Amino acid sequence: MHPYFSLQGRTALVTGGTRGIGKMIAKAFLEAGATVYVCARDGEACAQTAAELSAFGTCHGMAANLASEEGVQTLAAQLAEKIDCLDILVNNAGTTWGAPLESYPAKGWEKVMQLNVTSVFTCIQQLLPLLRKAGNAASPARVINIGSVAGITSHGEDAYAYGPSKAALHQLSRMLARELVGQHINVNVIAPGRFPSKMTQFIAQDEAAMAEDCALIPMQRWGREDEMAALAISLASTAGAFMTGTIIPIDGGFHL
Protein backbone atom coordinates (compact mmCIF):
# COMPACT_ATOMS: atom_id res chain seq x y z
CA MET A 1 0.00 0.00 0.00
CA HIS A 2 1.25 3.48 -0.87
CA PRO A 3 2.38 5.43 2.24
CA TYR A 4 -0.20 8.12 1.46
CA PHE A 5 -2.93 5.64 2.38
CA SER A 6 -1.23 3.59 5.08
CA LEU A 7 -2.81 3.42 8.54
CA GLN A 8 0.11 1.56 10.04
CA GLY A 9 0.41 2.26 13.77
CA ARG A 10 -3.05 3.87 14.00
CA THR A 11 -5.89 2.76 16.26
CA ALA A 12 -9.53 2.96 15.16
CA LEU A 13 -12.95 2.40 16.71
CA VAL A 14 -15.87 1.55 14.42
CA THR A 15 -19.31 1.63 16.03
CA GLY A 16 -21.84 -0.74 14.53
CA GLY A 17 -18.82 -2.54 13.12
CA THR A 18 -20.19 -6.07 13.01
CA ARG A 19 -22.10 -5.79 9.74
CA GLY A 20 -22.85 -3.69 6.68
CA ILE A 21 -20.91 -0.49 6.06
CA GLY A 22 -19.28 -0.59 9.50
CA LYS A 23 -17.80 -4.01 8.83
CA MET A 24 -16.63 -2.91 5.37
CA ILE A 25 -14.76 0.01 6.92
CA ALA A 26 -13.32 -2.05 9.78
CA LYS A 27 -11.91 -4.58 7.32
CA ALA A 28 -10.47 -1.80 5.14
CA PHE A 29 -8.70 -0.19 8.08
CA LEU A 30 -7.19 -3.54 9.07
CA GLU A 31 -5.93 -4.09 5.55
CA ALA A 32 -4.37 -0.62 5.67
CA GLY A 33 -2.47 -1.53 8.85
CA ALA A 34 -4.59 -0.14 11.69
CA THR A 35 -5.54 -1.82 14.94
CA VAL A 36 -9.34 -1.85 14.97
CA TYR A 37 -11.95 -2.09 17.71
CA VAL A 38 -15.49 -2.88 16.61
CA CYS A 39 -18.45 -2.38 18.92
CA ALA A 40 -22.14 -3.27 18.80
CA ARG A 41 -24.88 -4.24 21.24
CA ASP A 42 -24.49 -7.95 20.52
CA GLY A 43 -21.39 -9.16 22.34
CA GLU A 44 -21.39 -12.49 20.52
CA ALA A 45 -21.50 -10.74 17.15
CA CYS A 46 -18.58 -8.55 18.25
CA ALA A 47 -16.52 -11.60 19.18
CA GLN A 48 -17.37 -13.38 15.93
CA THR A 49 -16.58 -10.34 13.81
CA ALA A 50 -13.29 -9.73 15.60
CA ALA A 51 -12.30 -13.36 15.07
CA GLU A 52 -13.23 -13.20 11.37
CA LEU A 53 -11.51 -9.88 10.69
CA SER A 54 -8.38 -10.88 12.60
CA ALA A 55 -7.36 -12.62 9.38
CA PHE A 56 -6.60 -9.13 8.07
CA GLY A 57 -4.95 -7.59 11.15
CA THR A 58 -5.40 -6.91 14.85
CA CYS A 59 -9.12 -6.63 15.59
CA HIS A 60 -10.93 -6.51 18.93
CA GLY A 61 -14.65 -6.69 19.70
CA MET A 62 -16.39 -4.70 22.44
CA ALA A 63 -20.05 -5.01 23.43
CA ALA A 64 -21.62 -1.58 23.86
CA ASN A 65 -25.14 -0.16 23.97
CA LEU A 66 -24.89 3.32 22.45
CA ALA A 67 -28.60 4.05 22.87
CA SER A 68 -27.96 5.67 26.25
CA GLU A 69 -25.46 8.16 27.63
CA GLU A 70 -24.44 5.62 30.27
CA GLY A 71 -23.69 3.03 27.59
CA VAL A 72 -21.41 5.42 25.73
CA GLN A 73 -19.66 6.43 28.95
CA THR A 74 -19.02 2.77 29.75
CA LEU A 75 -17.57 2.19 26.27
CA ALA A 76 -15.28 5.21 26.59
CA ALA A 77 -14.06 4.10 30.02
CA GLN A 78 -13.38 0.54 28.85
CA LEU A 79 -11.57 1.75 25.76
CA ALA A 80 -9.40 4.12 27.82
CA GLU A 81 -8.23 1.12 29.83
CA LYS A 82 -7.00 -0.55 26.64
CA ILE A 83 -5.47 2.29 24.62
CA ASP A 84 -3.66 5.58 25.25
CA CYS A 85 -5.07 7.43 22.25
CA LEU A 86 -7.63 7.02 19.47
CA ASP A 87 -6.55 8.04 15.97
CA ILE A 88 -9.81 7.29 14.14
CA LEU A 89 -13.43 7.21 15.29
CA VAL A 90 -16.06 5.99 12.85
CA ASN A 91 -19.61 6.66 14.05
CA ASN A 92 -21.51 4.16 11.97
CA ALA A 93 -24.10 2.72 14.38
CA GLY A 94 -27.58 3.79 13.36
CA THR A 95 -31.16 2.71 12.84
CA THR A 96 -34.31 3.51 10.92
CA TRP A 97 -38.07 3.17 11.34
CA GLY A 98 -40.66 3.03 8.60
CA ALA A 99 -44.41 3.58 8.92
CA PRO A 100 -47.18 5.50 7.11
CA LEU A 101 -47.30 9.21 7.88
CA GLU A 102 -50.64 9.05 9.70
CA SER A 103 -49.47 6.30 12.06
CA TYR A 104 -45.78 7.13 12.42
CA PRO A 105 -45.11 6.66 16.16
CA ALA A 106 -43.32 9.11 18.41
CA LYS A 107 -41.26 6.22 19.82
CA GLY A 108 -39.94 5.49 16.32
CA TRP A 109 -38.94 9.12 15.84
CA GLU A 110 -37.25 9.21 19.25
CA LYS A 111 -35.36 5.95 18.71
CA VAL A 112 -33.96 7.09 15.36
CA MET A 113 -32.94 10.53 16.62
CA GLN A 114 -31.35 9.05 19.74
CA LEU A 115 -29.09 6.59 17.95
CA ASN A 116 -28.41 8.54 14.74
CA VAL A 117 -27.75 11.94 16.30
CA THR A 118 -27.59 12.05 20.09
CA SER A 119 -25.40 8.99 20.52
CA VAL A 120 -22.97 10.22 17.86
CA PHE A 121 -22.62 13.50 19.75
CA THR A 122 -22.09 11.60 23.01
CA CYS A 123 -19.51 9.25 21.45
CA ILE A 124 -17.44 12.18 20.20
CA GLN A 125 -17.86 13.99 23.51
CA GLN A 126 -16.80 11.03 25.64
CA LEU A 127 -13.90 10.01 23.37
CA LEU A 128 -12.46 13.52 23.02
CA PRO A 129 -9.63 12.88 25.53
CA LEU A 130 -8.36 9.93 23.48
CA LEU A 131 -8.79 11.80 20.19
CA ARG A 132 -6.93 14.84 21.52
CA LYS A 133 -3.99 12.66 22.53
CA ALA A 134 -3.79 11.19 19.04
CA GLY A 135 -4.01 14.34 16.94
CA ASN A 136 -1.22 16.69 15.96
CA ALA A 137 -0.69 19.34 13.30
CA ALA A 138 0.95 16.93 10.87
CA SER A 139 -1.60 14.16 11.36
CA PRO A 140 -4.92 15.14 12.95
CA ALA A 141 -7.15 12.59 14.63
CA ARG A 142 -10.12 11.70 12.44
CA VAL A 143 -13.82 11.48 13.17
CA ILE A 144 -15.78 9.96 10.30
CA ASN A 145 -19.54 10.13 10.73
CA ILE A 146 -21.72 7.95 8.52
CA GLY A 147 -24.52 10.14 7.27
CA SER A 148 -26.73 9.39 4.27
CA VAL A 149 -27.95 10.81 1.01
CA ALA A 150 -31.32 10.64 2.77
CA GLY A 151 -30.08 13.69 4.68
CA ILE A 152 -29.47 15.52 1.37
CA THR A 153 -32.41 14.44 -0.81
CA SER A 154 -36.15 14.27 -0.11
CA HIS A 155 -36.57 10.59 -1.00
CA GLY A 156 -38.01 9.39 2.31
CA GLU A 157 -39.61 5.96 1.70
CA ASP A 158 -41.89 6.36 4.75
CA ALA A 159 -38.86 6.53 7.07
CA TYR A 160 -39.80 10.01 8.25
CA ALA A 161 -37.22 10.33 11.03
CA TYR A 162 -34.27 8.86 9.13
CA GLY A 163 -33.59 11.65 6.62
CA PRO A 164 -34.00 14.43 9.20
CA SER A 165 -31.71 12.54 11.60
CA LYS A 166 -28.99 12.30 8.96
CA ALA A 167 -29.40 15.96 8.00
CA ALA A 168 -28.97 16.82 11.67
CA LEU A 169 -25.86 14.63 11.81
CA HIS A 170 -24.42 16.43 8.78
CA GLN A 171 -24.94 19.82 10.45
CA LEU A 172 -23.57 18.59 13.77
CA SER A 173 -20.48 17.35 11.95
CA ARG A 174 -19.89 20.76 10.36
CA MET A 175 -20.24 22.48 13.71
CA LEU A 176 -17.83 20.09 15.42
CA ALA A 177 -15.37 20.28 12.54
CA ARG A 178 -15.12 24.02 13.02
CA GLU A 179 -14.82 23.72 16.79
CA LEU A 180 -12.29 20.88 16.91
CA VAL A 181 -9.99 21.83 14.04
CA GLY A 182 -7.79 23.83 16.41
CA GLN A 183 -7.39 20.71 18.56
CA HIS A 184 -6.08 18.71 15.58
CA ILE A 185 -9.26 16.67 15.14
CA ASN A 186 -10.85 16.47 11.69
CA VAL A 187 -14.56 15.72 11.36
CA ASN A 188 -15.97 14.54 8.02
CA VAL A 189 -19.09 12.76 6.79
CA ILE A 190 -19.54 9.88 4.38
CA ALA A 191 -23.09 10.06 3.01
CA PRO A 192 -23.80 6.67 1.39
CA GLY A 193 -26.50 5.80 -1.04
CA ARG A 194 -27.39 2.14 -1.51
CA PHE A 195 -24.91 -0.42 -0.19
CA PRO A 196 -25.54 -4.00 0.95
CA SER A 197 -26.57 -4.01 4.62
CA LYS A 198 -29.21 -5.37 6.96
CA MET A 199 -31.14 -2.15 6.43
CA THR A 200 -31.33 -2.72 2.66
CA GLN A 201 -31.49 -6.51 2.42
CA PHE A 202 -35.26 -6.49 1.93
CA ILE A 203 -34.62 -4.80 -1.43
CA ALA A 204 -31.61 -6.90 -2.40
CA GLN A 205 -33.59 -10.11 -1.88
CA ASP A 206 -36.40 -8.99 -4.21
CA GLU A 207 -35.37 -8.96 -7.88
CA ALA A 208 -38.14 -6.61 -8.97
CA ALA A 209 -37.54 -4.22 -6.06
CA MET A 210 -33.81 -4.24 -6.81
CA ALA A 211 -34.39 -3.35 -10.46
CA GLU A 212 -36.80 -0.56 -9.48
CA ASP A 213 -34.32 0.79 -6.94
CA CYS A 214 -31.37 0.76 -9.35
CA ALA A 215 -33.47 2.63 -11.92
CA LEU A 216 -33.47 5.63 -9.56
CA ILE A 217 -29.66 5.71 -9.41
CA PRO A 218 -27.87 7.44 -12.31
CA MET A 219 -25.14 4.76 -12.31
CA GLN A 220 -27.86 2.07 -12.30
CA ARG A 221 -26.32 -0.01 -9.50
CA TRP A 222 -25.57 -0.18 -5.79
CA GLY A 223 -22.20 0.64 -4.26
CA ARG A 224 -19.54 -2.01 -3.74
CA GLU A 225 -17.53 -2.84 -0.63
CA ASP A 226 -14.20 -1.83 -2.17
CA GLU A 227 -15.59 1.60 -3.05
CA MET A 228 -16.68 2.28 0.51
CA ALA A 229 -13.37 0.92 1.80
CA ALA A 230 -11.30 3.17 -0.43
CA LEU A 231 -13.18 6.33 0.58
CA ALA A 232 -12.94 5.54 4.29
CA ILE A 233 -9.19 4.85 4.03
CA SER A 234 -8.74 8.13 2.17
CA LEU A 235 -10.42 10.15 4.93
CA ALA A 236 -8.44 8.33 7.64
CA SER A 237 -5.03 8.58 5.97
CA THR A 238 -2.72 11.31 4.68
CA ALA A 239 -5.19 11.80 1.83
CA GLY A 240 -7.68 13.25 4.32
CA ALA A 241 -5.33 15.20 6.57
CA PHE A 242 -6.30 18.58 5.04
CA MET A 243 -10.04 17.85 4.90
CA THR A 244 -12.55 18.74 7.58
CA GLY A 245 -16.24 19.64 7.60
CA THR A 246 -16.90 17.86 4.31
CA ILE A 247 -19.99 15.81 3.45
CA ILE A 248 -19.16 13.31 0.73
CA PRO A 249 -21.99 11.52 -1.09
CA ILE A 250 -21.02 8.05 -2.35
CA ASP A 251 -24.23 7.12 -4.11
CA GLY A 252 -23.79 6.64 -7.85
CA GLY A 253 -25.16 10.14 -8.41
CA PHE A 254 -28.46 9.62 -6.55
CA HIS A 255 -28.17 12.99 -4.75
CA LEU A 256 -28.31 14.70 -8.16
Coordinates of C-alpha atoms in Angstrom, one line a residue:
M1 CA 0.0 0.0 0.0
H2 CA 1.3 3.5 -0.9
P3 CA 2.4 5.4 2.2
Y4 CA -0.2 8.1 1.5
F5 CA -2.9 5.6 2.4
S6 CA -1.2 3.6 5.1
L7 CA -2.8 3.4 8.5
Q8 CA 0.1 1.6 10.0
G9 CA 0.4 2.3 13.8
R10 CA -3.1 3.9 14.0
T11 CA -5.9 2.8 16.3
A12 CA -9.5 3.0 15.2
L13 CA -13.0 2.4 16.7
V14 CA -15.9 1.5 14.4
T15 CA -19.3 1.6 16.0
G16 CA -21.8 -0.7 14.5
G17 CA -18.8 -2.5 13.1
T18 CA -20.2 -6.1 13.0
R19 CA -22.1 -5.8 9.7
G20 CA -22.8 -3.7 6.7
I21 CA -20.9 -0.5 6.1
G22 CA -19.3 -0.6 9.5
K23 CA -17.8 -4.0 8.8
M24 CA -16.6 -2.9 5.4
I25 CA -14.8 0.0 6.9
A26 CA -13.3 -2.0 9.8
K27 CA -11.9 -4.6 7.3
A28 CA -10.5 -1.8 5.1
F29 CA -8.7 -0.2 8.1
L30 CA -7.2 -3.5 9.1
E31 CA -5.9 -4.1 5.5
A32 CA -4.4 -0.6 5.7
G33 CA -2.5 -1.5 8.8
A34 CA -4.6 -0.1 11.7
T35 CA -5.5 -1.8 14.9
V36 CA -9.3 -1.8 15.0
Y37 CA -12.0 -2.1 17.7
V38 CA -15.5 -2.9 16.6
C39 CA -18.5 -2.4 18.9
A40 CA -22.1 -3.3 18.8
R41 CA -24.9 -4.2 21.2
D42 CA -24.5 -8.0 20.5
G43 CA -21.4 -9.2 22.3
E44 CA -21.4 -12.5 20.5
A45 CA -21.5 -10.7 17.1
C46 CA -18.6 -8.6 18.3
A47 CA -16.5 -11.6 19.2
Q48 CA -17.4 -13.4 15.9
T49 CA -16.6 -10.3 13.8
A50 CA -13.3 -9.7 15.6
A51 CA -12.3 -13.4 15.1
E52 CA -13.2 -13.2 11.4
L53 CA -11.5 -9.9 10.7
S54 CA -8.4 -10.9 12.6
A55 CA -7.4 -12.6 9.4
F56 CA -6.6 -9.1 8.1
G57 CA -4.9 -7.6 11.2
T58 CA -5.4 -6.9 14.8
C59 CA -9.1 -6.6 15.6
H60 CA -10.9 -6.5 18.9
G61 CA -14.7 -6.7 19.7
M62 CA -16.4 -4.7 22.4
A63 CA -20.0 -5.0 23.4
A64 CA -21.6 -1.6 23.9
N65 CA -25.1 -0.2 24.0
L66 CA -24.9 3.3 22.5
A67 CA -28.6 4.0 22.9
S68 CA -28.0 5.7 26.2
E69 CA -25.5 8.2 27.6
E70 CA -24.4 5.6 30.3
G71 CA -23.7 3.0 27.6
V72 CA -21.4 5.4 25.7
Q73 CA -19.7 6.4 29.0
T74 CA -19.0 2.8 29.7
L75 CA -17.6 2.2 26.3
A76 CA -15.3 5.2 26.6
A77 CA -14.1 4.1 30.0
Q78 CA -13.4 0.5 28.8
L79 CA -11.6 1.7 25.8
A80 CA -9.4 4.1 27.8
E81 CA -8.2 1.1 29.8
K82 CA -7.0 -0.5 26.6
I83 CA -5.5 2.3 24.6
D84 CA -3.7 5.6 25.2
C85 CA -5.1 7.4 22.2
L86 CA -7.6 7.0 19.5
D87 CA -6.5 8.0 16.0
I88 CA -9.8 7.3 14.1
L89 CA -13.4 7.2 15.3
V90 CA -16.1 6.0 12.8
N91 CA -19.6 6.7 14.1
N92 CA -21.5 4.2 12.0
A93 CA -24.1 2.7 14.4
G94 CA -27.6 3.8 13.4
T95 CA -31.2 2.7 12.8
T96 CA -34.3 3.5 10.9
W97 CA -38.1 3.2 11.3
G98 CA -40.7 3.0 8.6
A99 CA -44.4 3.6 8.9
P100 CA -47.2 5.5 7.1
L101 CA -47.3 9.2 7.9
E102 CA -50.6 9.0 9.7
S103 CA -49.5 6.3 12.1
Y104 CA -45.8 7.1 12.4
P105 CA -45.1 6.7 16.2
A106 CA -43.3 9.1 18.4
K107 CA -41.3 6.2 19.8
G108 CA -39.9 5.5 16.3
W109 CA -38.9 9.1 15.8
E110 CA -37.3 9.2 19.3
K111 CA -35.4 6.0 18.7
V112 CA -34.0 7.1 15.4
M113 CA -32.9 10.5 16.6
Q114 CA -31.4 9.1 19.7
L115 CA -29.1 6.6 18.0
N116 CA -28.4 8.5 14.7
V117 CA -27.8 11.9 16.3
T118 CA -27.6 12.1 20.1
S119 CA -25.4 9.0 20.5
V120 CA -23.0 10.2 17.9
F121 CA -22.6 13.5 19.7
T122 CA -22.1 11.6 23.0
C123 CA -19.5 9.3 21.4
I124 CA -17.4 12.2 20.2
Q125 CA -17.9 14.0 23.5
Q126 CA -16.8 11.0 25.6
L127 CA -13.9 10.0 23.4
L128 CA -12.5 13.5 23.0
P129 CA -9.6 12.9 25.5
L130 CA -8.4 9.9 23.5
L131 CA -8.8 11.8 20.2
R132 CA -6.9 14.8 21.5
K133 CA -4.0 12.7 22.5
A134 CA -3.8 11.2 19.0
G135 CA -4.0 14.3 16.9
N136 CA -1.2 16.7 16.0
A137 CA -0.7 19.3 13.3
A138 CA 0.9 16.9 10.9
S139 CA -1.6 14.2 11.4
P140 CA -4.9 15.1 13.0
A141 CA -7.2 12.6 14.6
R142 CA -10.1 11.7 12.4
V143 CA -13.8 11.5 13.2
I144 CA -15.8 10.0 10.3
N145 CA -19.5 10.1 10.7
I146 CA -21.7 7.9 8.5
G147 CA -24.5 10.1 7.3
S148 CA -26.7 9.4 4.3
V149 CA -28.0 10.8 1.0
A150 CA -31.3 10.6 2.8
G151 CA -30.1 13.7 4.7
I152 CA -29.5 15.5 1.4
T153 CA -32.4 14.4 -0.8
S154 CA -36.1 14.3 -0.1
H155 CA -36.6 10.6 -1.0
G156 CA -38.0 9.4 2.3
E157 CA -39.6 6.0 1.7
D158 CA -41.9 6.4 4.8
A159 CA -38.9 6.5 7.1
Y160 CA -39.8 10.0 8.2
A161 CA -37.2 10.3 11.0
Y162 CA -34.3 8.9 9.1
G163 CA -33.6 11.7 6.6
P164 CA -34.0 14.4 9.2
S165 CA -31.7 12.5 11.6
K166 CA -29.0 12.3 9.0
A167 CA -29.4 16.0 8.0
A168 CA -29.0 16.8 11.7
L169 CA -25.9 14.6 11.8
H170 CA -24.4 16.4 8.8
Q171 CA -24.9 19.8 10.4
L172 CA -23.6 18.6 13.8
S173 CA -20.5 17.3 12.0
R174 CA -19.9 20.8 10.4
M175 CA -20.2 22.5 13.7
L176 CA -17.8 20.1 15.4
A177 CA -15.4 20.3 12.5
R178 CA -15.1 24.0 13.0
E179 CA -14.8 23.7 16.8
L180 CA -12.3 20.9 16.9
V181 CA -10.0 21.8 14.0
G182 CA -7.8 23.8 16.4
Q183 CA -7.4 20.7 18.6
H184 CA -6.1 18.7 15.6
I185 CA -9.3 16.7 15.1
N186 CA -10.8 16.5 11.7
V187 CA -14.6 15.7 11.4
N188 CA -16.0 14.5 8.0
V189 CA -19.1 12.8 6.8
I190 CA -19.5 9.9 4.4
A191 CA -23.1 10.1 3.0
P192 CA -23.8 6.7 1.4
G193 CA -26.5 5.8 -1.0
R194 CA -27.4 2.1 -1.5
F195 CA -24.9 -0.4 -0.2
P196 CA -25.5 -4.0 0.9
S197 CA -26.6 -4.0 4.6
K198 CA -29.2 -5.4 7.0
M199 CA -31.1 -2.2 6.4
T200 CA -31.3 -2.7 2.7
Q201 CA -31.5 -6.5 2.4
F202 CA -35.3 -6.5 1.9
I203 CA -34.6 -4.8 -1.4
A204 CA -31.6 -6.9 -2.4
Q205 CA -33.6 -10.1 -1.9
D206 CA -36.4 -9.0 -4.2
E207 CA -35.4 -9.0 -7.9
A208 CA -38.1 -6.6 -9.0
A209 CA -37.5 -4.2 -6.1
M210 CA -33.8 -4.2 -6.8
A211 CA -34.4 -3.3 -10.5
E212 CA -36.8 -0.6 -9.5
D213 CA -34.3 0.8 -6.9
C214 CA -31.4 0.8 -9.3
A215 CA -33.5 2.6 -11.9
L216 CA -33.5 5.6 -9.6
I217 CA -29.7 5.7 -9.4
P218 CA -27.9 7.4 -12.3
M219 CA -25.1 4.8 -12.3
Q220 CA -27.9 2.1 -12.3
R221 CA -26.3 0.0 -9.5
W222 CA -25.6 -0.2 -5.8
G223 CA -22.2 0.6 -4.3
R224 CA -19.5 -2.0 -3.7
E225 CA -17.5 -2.8 -0.6
D226 CA -14.2 -1.8 -2.2
E227 CA -15.6 1.6 -3.1
M228 CA -16.7 2.3 0.5
A229 CA -13.4 0.9 1.8
A230 CA -11.3 3.2 -0.4
L231 CA -13.2 6.3 0.6
A232 CA -12.9 5.5 4.3
I233 CA -9.2 4.9 4.0
S234 CA -8.7 8.1 2.2
L235 CA -10.4 10.2 4.9
A236 CA -8.4 8.3 7.6
S237 CA -5.0 8.6 6.0
T238 CA -2.7 11.3 4.7
A239 CA -5.2 11.8 1.8
G240 CA -7.7 13.2 4.3
A241 CA -5.3 15.2 6.6
F242 CA -6.3 18.6 5.0
M243 CA -10.0 17.9 4.9
T244 CA -12.6 18.7 7.6
G245 CA -16.2 19.6 7.6
T246 CA -16.9 17.9 4.3
I247 CA -20.0 15.8 3.4
I248 CA -19.2 13.3 0.7
P249 CA -22.0 11.5 -1.1
I250 CA -21.0 8.1 -2.3
D251 CA -24.2 7.1 -4.1
G252 CA -23.8 6.6 -7.8
G253 CA -25.2 10.1 -8.4
F254 CA -28.5 9.6 -6.5
H255 CA -28.2 13.0 -4.7
L256 CA -28.3 14.7 -8.2

